[in-house]
Coordinates of C-alpha atoms in Angstrom, one line a residue:
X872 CA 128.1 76.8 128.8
X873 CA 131.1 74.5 129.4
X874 CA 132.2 74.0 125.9
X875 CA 135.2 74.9 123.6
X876 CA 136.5 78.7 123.7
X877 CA 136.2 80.5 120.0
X878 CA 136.8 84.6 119.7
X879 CA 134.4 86.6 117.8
X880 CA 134.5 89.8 115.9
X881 CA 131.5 91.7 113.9
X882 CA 132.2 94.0 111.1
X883 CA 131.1 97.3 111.9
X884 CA 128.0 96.8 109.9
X885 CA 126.7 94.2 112.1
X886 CA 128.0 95.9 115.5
X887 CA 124.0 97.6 116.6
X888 CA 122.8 93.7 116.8
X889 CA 125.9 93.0 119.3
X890 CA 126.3 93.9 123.5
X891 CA 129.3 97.2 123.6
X892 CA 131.5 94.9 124.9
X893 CA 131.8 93.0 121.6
X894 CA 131.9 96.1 119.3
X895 CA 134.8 98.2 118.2
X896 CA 136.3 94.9 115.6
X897 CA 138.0 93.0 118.5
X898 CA 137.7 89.5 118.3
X899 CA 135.7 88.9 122.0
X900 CA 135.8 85.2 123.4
X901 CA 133.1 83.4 123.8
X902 CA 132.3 79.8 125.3
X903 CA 130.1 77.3 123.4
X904 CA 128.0 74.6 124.5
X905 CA 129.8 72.0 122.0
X906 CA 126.9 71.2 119.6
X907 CA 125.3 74.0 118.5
X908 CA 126.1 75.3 114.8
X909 CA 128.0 78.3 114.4
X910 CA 125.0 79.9 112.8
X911 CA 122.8 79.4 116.5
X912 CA 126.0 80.7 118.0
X913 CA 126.1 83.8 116.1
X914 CA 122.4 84.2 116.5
X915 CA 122.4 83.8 120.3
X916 CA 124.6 86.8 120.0
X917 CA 121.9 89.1 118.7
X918 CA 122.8 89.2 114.3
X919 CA 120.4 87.9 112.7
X920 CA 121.5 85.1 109.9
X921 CA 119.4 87.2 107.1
X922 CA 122.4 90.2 107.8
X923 CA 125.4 87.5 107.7
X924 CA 127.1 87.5 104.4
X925 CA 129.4 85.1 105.5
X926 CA 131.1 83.3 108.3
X927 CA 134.6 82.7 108.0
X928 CA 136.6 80.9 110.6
X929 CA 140.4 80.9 110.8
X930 CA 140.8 82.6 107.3
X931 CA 138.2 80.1 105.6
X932 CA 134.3 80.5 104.6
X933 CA 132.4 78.0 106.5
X934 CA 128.2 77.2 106.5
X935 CA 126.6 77.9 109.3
X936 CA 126.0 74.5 110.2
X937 CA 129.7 74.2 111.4
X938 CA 130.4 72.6 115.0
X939 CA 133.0 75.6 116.3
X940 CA 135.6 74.2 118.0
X941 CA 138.4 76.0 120.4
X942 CA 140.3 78.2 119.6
X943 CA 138.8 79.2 116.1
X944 CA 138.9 82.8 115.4
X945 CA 135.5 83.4 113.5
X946 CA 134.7 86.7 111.7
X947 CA 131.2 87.5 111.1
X948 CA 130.3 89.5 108.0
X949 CA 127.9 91.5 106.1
X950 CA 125.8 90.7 103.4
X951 CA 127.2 91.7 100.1
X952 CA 125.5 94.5 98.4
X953 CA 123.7 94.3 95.9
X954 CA 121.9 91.1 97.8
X955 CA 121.0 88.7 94.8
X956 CA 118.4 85.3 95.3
X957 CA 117.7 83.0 92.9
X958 CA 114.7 80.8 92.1
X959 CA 112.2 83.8 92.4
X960 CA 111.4 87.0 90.7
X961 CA 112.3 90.1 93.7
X962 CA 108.5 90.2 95.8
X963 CA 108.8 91.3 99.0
X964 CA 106.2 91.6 102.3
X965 CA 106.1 93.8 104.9
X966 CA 105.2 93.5 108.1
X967 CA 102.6 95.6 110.2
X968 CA 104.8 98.4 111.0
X969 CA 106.2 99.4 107.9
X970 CA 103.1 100.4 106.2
X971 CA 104.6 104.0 104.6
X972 CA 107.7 101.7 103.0
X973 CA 105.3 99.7 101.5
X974 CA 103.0 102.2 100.0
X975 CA 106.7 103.7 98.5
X976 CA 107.8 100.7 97.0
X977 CA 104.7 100.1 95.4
X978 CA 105.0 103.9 93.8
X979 CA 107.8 102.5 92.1
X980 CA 106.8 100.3 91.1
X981 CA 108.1 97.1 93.5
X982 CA 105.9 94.2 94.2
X983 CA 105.5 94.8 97.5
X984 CA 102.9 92.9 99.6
X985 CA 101.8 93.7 103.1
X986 CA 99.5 93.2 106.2
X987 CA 97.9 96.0 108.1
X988 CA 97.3 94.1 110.9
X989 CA 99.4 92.1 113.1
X990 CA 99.1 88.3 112.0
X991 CA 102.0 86.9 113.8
X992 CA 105.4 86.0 113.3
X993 CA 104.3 82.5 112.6
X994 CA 101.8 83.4 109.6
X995 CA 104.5 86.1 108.2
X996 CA 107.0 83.7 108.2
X997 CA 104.7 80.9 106.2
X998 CA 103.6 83.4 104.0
X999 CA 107.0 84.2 102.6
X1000 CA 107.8 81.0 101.9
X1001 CA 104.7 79.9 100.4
X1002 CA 105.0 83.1 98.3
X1003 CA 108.7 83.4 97.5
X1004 CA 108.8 86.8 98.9
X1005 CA 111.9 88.7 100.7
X1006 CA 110.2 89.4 104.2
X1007 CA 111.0 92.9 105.5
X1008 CA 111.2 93.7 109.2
X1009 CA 112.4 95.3 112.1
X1010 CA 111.9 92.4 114.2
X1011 CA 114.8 90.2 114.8
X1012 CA 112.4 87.5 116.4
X1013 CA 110.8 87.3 113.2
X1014 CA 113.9 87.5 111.2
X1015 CA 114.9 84.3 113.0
X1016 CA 111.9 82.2 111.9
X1017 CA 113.3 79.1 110.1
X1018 CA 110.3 78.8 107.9
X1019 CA 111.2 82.2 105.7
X1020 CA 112.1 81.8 102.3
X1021 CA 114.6 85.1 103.2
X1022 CA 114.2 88.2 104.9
X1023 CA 115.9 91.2 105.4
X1024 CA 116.3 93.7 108.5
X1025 CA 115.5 97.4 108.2
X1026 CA 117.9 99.3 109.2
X1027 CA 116.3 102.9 110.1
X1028 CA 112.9 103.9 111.9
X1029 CA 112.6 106.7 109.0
X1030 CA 110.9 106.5 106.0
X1031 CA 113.1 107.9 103.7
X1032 CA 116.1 105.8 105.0
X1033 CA 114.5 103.0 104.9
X1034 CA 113.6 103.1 101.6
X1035 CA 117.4 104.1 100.1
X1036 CA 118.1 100.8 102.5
X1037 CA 116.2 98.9 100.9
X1038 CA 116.9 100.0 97.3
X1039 CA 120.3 99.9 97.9
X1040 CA 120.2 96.7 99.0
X1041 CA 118.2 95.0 96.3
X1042 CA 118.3 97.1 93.6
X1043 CA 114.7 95.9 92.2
X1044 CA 113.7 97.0 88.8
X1045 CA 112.0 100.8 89.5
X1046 CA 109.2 100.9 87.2
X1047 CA 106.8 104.0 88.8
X1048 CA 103.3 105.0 89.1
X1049 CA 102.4 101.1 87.9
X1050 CA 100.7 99.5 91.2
X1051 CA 98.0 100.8 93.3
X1052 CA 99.5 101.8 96.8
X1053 CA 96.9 100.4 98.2
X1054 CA 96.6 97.0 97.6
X1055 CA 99.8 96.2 95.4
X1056 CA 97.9 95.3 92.5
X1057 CA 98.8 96.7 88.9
X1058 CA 97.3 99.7 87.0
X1059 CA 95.6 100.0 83.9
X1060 CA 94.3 103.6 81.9
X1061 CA 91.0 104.7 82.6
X1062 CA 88.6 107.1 80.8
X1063 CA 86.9 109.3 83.2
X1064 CA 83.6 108.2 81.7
X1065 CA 84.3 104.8 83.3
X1066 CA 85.3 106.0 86.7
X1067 CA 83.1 109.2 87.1
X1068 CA 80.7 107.1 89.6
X1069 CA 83.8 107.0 91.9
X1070 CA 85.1 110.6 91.7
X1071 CA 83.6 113.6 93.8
X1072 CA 82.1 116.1 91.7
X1073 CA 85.4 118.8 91.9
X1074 CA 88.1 115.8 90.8
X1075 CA 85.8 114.9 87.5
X1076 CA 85.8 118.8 86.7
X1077 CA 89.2 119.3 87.4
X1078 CA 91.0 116.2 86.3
X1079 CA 90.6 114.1 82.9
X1080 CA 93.8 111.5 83.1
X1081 CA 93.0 108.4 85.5
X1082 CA 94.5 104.8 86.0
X1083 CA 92.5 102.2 87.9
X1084 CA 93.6 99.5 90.1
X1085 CA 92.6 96.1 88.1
X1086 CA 92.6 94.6 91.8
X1087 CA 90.3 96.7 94.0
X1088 CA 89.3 99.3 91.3
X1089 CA 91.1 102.3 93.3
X1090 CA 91.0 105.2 90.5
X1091 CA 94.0 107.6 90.9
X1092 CA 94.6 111.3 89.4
X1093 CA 97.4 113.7 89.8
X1094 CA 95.7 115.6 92.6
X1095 CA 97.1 117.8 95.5
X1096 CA 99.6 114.8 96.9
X1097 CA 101.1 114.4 93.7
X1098 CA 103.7 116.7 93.9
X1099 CA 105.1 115.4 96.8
X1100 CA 105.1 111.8 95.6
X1101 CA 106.6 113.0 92.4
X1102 CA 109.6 114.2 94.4
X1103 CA 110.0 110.3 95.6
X1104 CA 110.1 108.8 92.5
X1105 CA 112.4 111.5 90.9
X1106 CA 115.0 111.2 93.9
X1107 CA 114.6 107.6 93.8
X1108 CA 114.9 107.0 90.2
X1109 CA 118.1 109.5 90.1
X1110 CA 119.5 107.4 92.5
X1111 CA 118.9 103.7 91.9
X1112 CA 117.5 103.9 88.0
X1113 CA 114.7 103.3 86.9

């Protein structure tokens, strides 16, 4: 590129998406091409626009849409946390790798769609915005789709993490043990004499509290695993509310 000169700096929040030498909060030069927006600029860097809280050039919050030209001084910031949009009530959808964050959100409660099977970036993307749903990835090539309605990175490869990450970050109402973790739909009481055709003859001797899935009819009882999910809701409640 043969364009005007800016210098660059990313807070440390943003620094992983960034090459070393543009880490440590020095602002780095860079050379433009003279027409693209800021936004493609900061993009082209590796952060993707869904972790930018704002862009502010020479002391002043600018769109990404702004033309740099030389000599600006632009310093690239994190989204502000709790992360707030408007127009929609807080759904989100997960892509095909984060199948254990989805099944945990829906535990609590979260409306929380997502596709077991790869479906492409291009599909993901319309889906979000034909739905209205915060799109949740660890794909920066995704996160960069123009046709999301938003989307958010995850930051951590682990389960747990990823799940304070995204609570932290959203804060969406926590309202437990209400959706089926397996296909996000809502849950209603059952009487075991409605459900005994689905339960193996141990769980309807053992057990006599169920909830179905008015969705795909899944029937769920506080059986061996429910300790351990227990523990997540507790810890995440404590935490976030609930």
């Amino acid at each position: 590129m043969n364009g005007p000169e800016i210098f660059v700096s990313v807070v440390p929040e943003l620094e992983l998406f960034v090459p070393h030498t543009r880490r440590g909060g020095a602002a780095v030069p860079l050379v433009t091409d003279g027409v693209s927006t800021l936004g493609h600029v900061i993009e082209s860097l590796g952060v993707p626009l869904t972790e930018v809280g704002a862009l502010v050039v020479d002391g002043r919050e600018v769109a990404v849409g702004h033309i740099p030209v030389a000599g600006e001084r632009v310093e690239v910031r994190a989204v502000v946390r709790p992360q707030r949009f408007e127009g929609a009530p807080l759904r989100f959808l997960l892509d095909v790798h984060l199948g254990t964050l989805a099944r945990r959100l829906r535990l609590l409660g979260v409306d929380s769609a997502y596709e077991s099977t790869d479906i492409g970036d291009a599909a993901l993307a319309t889906r979000s915005a034909d739905e209205r749903r915060v799109m949740l990835s660890r794909d920066r090539g995704l996160l960069r789709r123009r046709e999301l309605w938003a989307g958010a990175y995850v930051y951590s490869d682990r389960p747990d993490e990823q799940l304070r990450d995204v609570l932290g970050r959203f804060t969406p109402e926590l309202r437990p043990w209400t959706r089926c973790t397996a296909c996000n739909g809502l849950l209603k009481e059952a009487r075991k004499e409605d459900v005994a055709d689905r339960l193996e003859g141990g769980t309807r001797g053992t057990y006599d509290v169920f909830a179905q899935c008015r969705a795909c009819g899944r029937v769920y009882w506080r059986g061996a695993h429910h300790d351990r999910l227990e523990g997540i809701v507790e810890r995440a409640v404590a935490e976030f509310g609930g």
